[in-house]
Amino acid sequence: MKQLIIYYSWSGNTAALAHRLQQLMSADVFEIKVPAGTFSTDMYATSDIAKQQLTTGQLPALNEPLPNFGEYDEILVGGPVWSGSPATPVLALLELLKHGNVSAQLAPFYTHAGSAVGYEADFEKAAGSLTVLPGLSIAGSGTNDDTEIQKWVNRLK
């Protein structure tokens, strides 16, 4: 089974988790990037920008090129939790995936600063008819929690 780990990281926590997953799985890894200036370096300003994007339906552009998603059987999609939901760059990626010729299963992994209630339901809704496997939720400073990470990786195999 060919796997891709694709992620967006605002603070670095999700990037650390993605690279830990890559070490455990030997999967391809790709970082989602947005154009410079899309978000602030301030957490609260970034939250306001993301809320505006959701209100207007104007999700951020993703820098190209993106991977050829058709090459993969399973795509692990990572990102931070913003206001209980997937970060808007992750939602933009899900829009691309659900409207493309993607047959891969999706598995969300996400980092948060306290609460991630509703994240997976919002992820599944955004993924449309794509198959979504149970996700991995890690508190921001817990990206070295190998016990939980390894359990999740084992479930994916």
CSV table of C-alpha atoms in Angstrom, one decimal:
chain,number,residue,atom,x,y,z
A,1,MET,CA,0.0,0.0,0.0
A,2,LYS,CA,1.4,3.4,-1.0
A,3,GLN,CA,0.9,6.1,1.6
A,4,LEU,CA,1.3,9.9,1.5
A,5,ILE,CA,1.5,12.1,4.6
A,6,ILE,CA,0.4,15.6,3.6
A,7,TYR,CA,0.1,18.3,6.2
A,8,TYR,CA,-0.2,22.0,6.9
A,9,SER,CA,1.6,23.4,10.0
A,10,TRP,CA,1.2,26.9,11.4
A,11,SER,CA,3.3,26.7,14.5
A,12,GLY,CA,5.5,23.6,13.8
A,13,ASN,CA,3.6,21.1,16.0
A,14,THR,CA,1.9,19.4,13.1
A,15,ALA,CA,5.2,19.3,11.1
A,16,ALA,CA,6.9,17.6,14.0
A,17,LEU,CA,4.1,15.0,14.1
A,18,ALA,CA,4.1,14.5,10.3
A,19,HIS,CA,7.9,13.8,10.4
A,20,ARG,CA,7.5,11.4,13.3
A,21,LEU,CA,4.8,9.5,11.3
A,22,GLN,CA,7.1,9.4,8.3
A,23,GLN,CA,9.8,7.8,10.4
A,24,LEU,CA,7.4,5.1,11.6
A,25,MET,CA,5.7,4.5,8.2
A,26,SER,CA,8.3,5.2,5.5
A,27,ALA,CA,5.6,7.1,3.6
A,28,ASP,CA,6.0,10.0,1.2
A,29,VAL,CA,5.6,13.4,3.0
A,30,PHE,CA,4.5,16.7,1.6
A,31,GLU,CA,4.0,20.1,3.3
A,32,ILE,CA,1.0,22.2,2.2
A,33,LYS,CA,2.1,25.8,1.8
A,34,VAL,CA,0.0,28.9,1.2
A,35,PRO,CA,1.2,32.2,-0.4
A,36,ALA,CA,3.3,34.4,1.9
A,37,GLY,CA,1.1,36.9,3.8
A,38,THR,CA,-2.0,34.7,3.8
A,39,PHE,CA,-1.8,34.4,7.6
A,40,SER,CA,-0.4,36.4,10.4
A,41,THR,CA,2.4,35.3,12.8
A,42,ASP,CA,-0.1,36.2,15.6
A,43,MET,CA,-2.4,33.4,16.6
A,44,TYR,CA,-5.4,35.6,17.3
A,45,ALA,CA,-5.0,37.5,14.0
A,46,THR,CA,-4.7,34.2,12.1
A,47,SER,CA,-7.9,33.0,13.8
A,48,ASP,CA,-9.7,36.1,12.7
A,49,ILE,CA,-8.4,35.6,9.1
A,50,ALA,CA,-9.5,32.0,9.1
A,51,LYS,CA,-13.0,32.9,10.4
A,52,GLN,CA,-13.3,35.4,7.6
A,53,GLN,CA,-12.3,32.8,5.1
A,54,LEU,CA,-14.9,30.4,6.4
A,55,THR,CA,-17.6,33.1,6.4
A,56,THR,CA,-16.9,34.2,2.8
A,57,GLY,CA,-16.2,30.7,1.5
A,58,GLN,CA,-12.8,32.0,0.2
A,59,LEU,CA,-10.4,29.3,1.3
A,60,PRO,CA,-6.7,30.0,0.9
A,61,ALA,CA,-4.9,29.2,-2.3
A,62,LEU,CA,-2.4,26.3,-1.9
A,63,ASN,CA,1.1,26.7,-3.4
A,64,GLU,CA,1.7,24.4,-6.4
A,65,PRO,CA,2.8,21.9,-7.4
A,66,LEU,CA,0.9,19.4,-5.3
A,67,PRO,CA,1.5,15.7,-5.4
A,68,ASN,CA,-0.2,13.3,-7.8
A,69,PHE,CA,-2.8,12.1,-5.4
A,70,GLY,CA,-3.8,9.3,-7.8
A,71,GLU,CA,-0.6,7.4,-6.9
A,72,TYR,CA,-1.6,6.7,-3.4
A,73,ASP,CA,-3.9,4.2,-1.6
A,74,GLU,CA,-4.0,6.1,1.6
A,75,ILE,CA,-3.5,9.8,2.3
A,76,LEU,CA,-2.8,10.9,5.9
A,77,VAL,CA,-4.0,14.5,6.1
A,78,GLY,CA,-2.5,16.6,9.0
A,79,GLY,CA,-3.2,20.0,10.3
A,80,PRO,CA,-3.8,22.1,13.4
A,81,VAL,CA,-7.3,22.5,15.0
A,82,TRP,CA,-8.6,26.1,14.5
A,83,SER,CA,-11.7,26.9,16.5
A,84,GLY,CA,-12.5,23.2,16.8
A,85,SER,CA,-12.3,22.5,13.1
A,86,PRO,CA,-9.6,21.8,10.5
A,87,ALA,CA,-7.4,24.7,9.5
A,88,THR,CA,-8.6,26.4,6.3
A,89,PRO,CA,-5.6,25.2,4.3
A,90,VAL,CA,-6.6,21.6,5.2
A,91,LEU,CA,-10.2,22.4,4.1
A,92,ALA,CA,-8.8,23.8,0.8
A,93,LEU,CA,-6.9,20.5,0.3
A,94,LEU,CA,-10.1,18.5,1.0
A,95,GLU,CA,-12.0,20.5,-1.6
A,96,LEU,CA,-9.3,19.5,-4.2
A,97,LEU,CA,-9.4,15.9,-3.1
A,98,LYS,CA,-13.1,15.5,-3.2
A,99,HIS,CA,-13.4,17.0,-6.6
A,100,GLY,CA,-10.5,15.1,-8.1
A,101,ASN,CA,-10.1,11.6,-9.2
A,102,VAL,CA,-9.0,10.3,-5.8
A,103,SER,CA,-9.8,6.8,-4.6
A,104,ALA,CA,-7.4,6.8,-1.7
A,105,GLN,CA,-8.7,6.5,1.9
A,106,LEU,CA,-8.0,9.5,4.1
A,107,ALA,CA,-6.8,9.4,7.7
A,108,PRO,CA,-6.7,12.7,9.6
A,109,PHE,CA,-4.1,13.6,12.2
A,110,TYR,CA,-4.2,16.8,14.0
A,111,THR,CA,-2.6,18.9,16.8
A,112,HIS,CA,-4.5,21.1,19.2
A,113,ALA,CA,-4.0,23.3,22.2
A,114,GLY,CA,-6.8,21.9,24.2
A,115,SER,CA,-10.0,21.0,22.5
A,116,ALA,CA,-10.5,19.1,19.2
A,117,VAL,CA,-14.2,18.2,19.8
A,118,GLY,CA,-15.9,18.2,16.4
A,119,TYR,CA,-12.7,18.1,14.3
A,120,GLU,CA,-13.3,14.7,12.8
A,121,ALA,CA,-16.9,15.3,12.1
A,122,ASP,CA,-16.0,18.6,10.3
A,123,PHE,CA,-13.2,16.7,8.4
A,124,GLU,CA,-15.6,14.0,7.3
A,125,LYS,CA,-18.1,16.6,6.1
A,126,ALA,CA,-15.5,18.5,4.1
A,127,ALA,CA,-14.2,15.2,2.6
A,128,GLY,CA,-17.6,14.5,1.0
A,129,SER,CA,-17.9,11.0,-0.3
A,130,LEU,CA,-14.3,10.1,0.3
A,131,THR,CA,-13.6,7.3,2.8
A,132,VAL,CA,-12.3,8.7,6.1
A,133,LEU,CA,-10.5,6.4,8.6
A,134,PRO,CA,-10.4,7.2,12.4
A,135,GLY,CA,-7.9,10.0,13.1
A,136,LEU,CA,-5.1,10.8,15.5
A,137,SER,CA,-5.5,13.7,18.0
A,138,ILE,CA,-2.4,15.0,19.7
A,139,ALA,CA,-2.2,17.9,22.1
A,140,GLY,CA,0.4,20.4,20.8
A,141,SER,CA,3.2,19.5,23.1
A,142,GLY,CA,2.5,15.8,22.9
A,143,THR,CA,4.0,15.2,19.4
A,144,ASN,CA,6.5,12.9,21.0
A,145,ASP,CA,3.8,10.6,22.5
A,146,ASP,CA,5.0,7.5,20.7
A,147,THR,CA,2.6,5.2,22.4
A,148,GLU,CA,-0.5,6.9,20.9
A,149,ILE,CA,1.2,7.6,17.6
A,150,GLN,CA,2.3,4.0,17.3
A,151,LYS,CA,-1.1,2.6,18.1
A,152,TRP,CA,-2.7,4.7,15.4
A,153,VAL,CA,0.0,3.7,12.8
A,154,ASN,CA,-0.6,0.1,13.7
A,155,ARG,CA,-4.4,0.5,13.0
A,156,LEU,CA,-3.6,1.9,9.6
A,157,LYS,CA,-1.5,-1.1,8.5
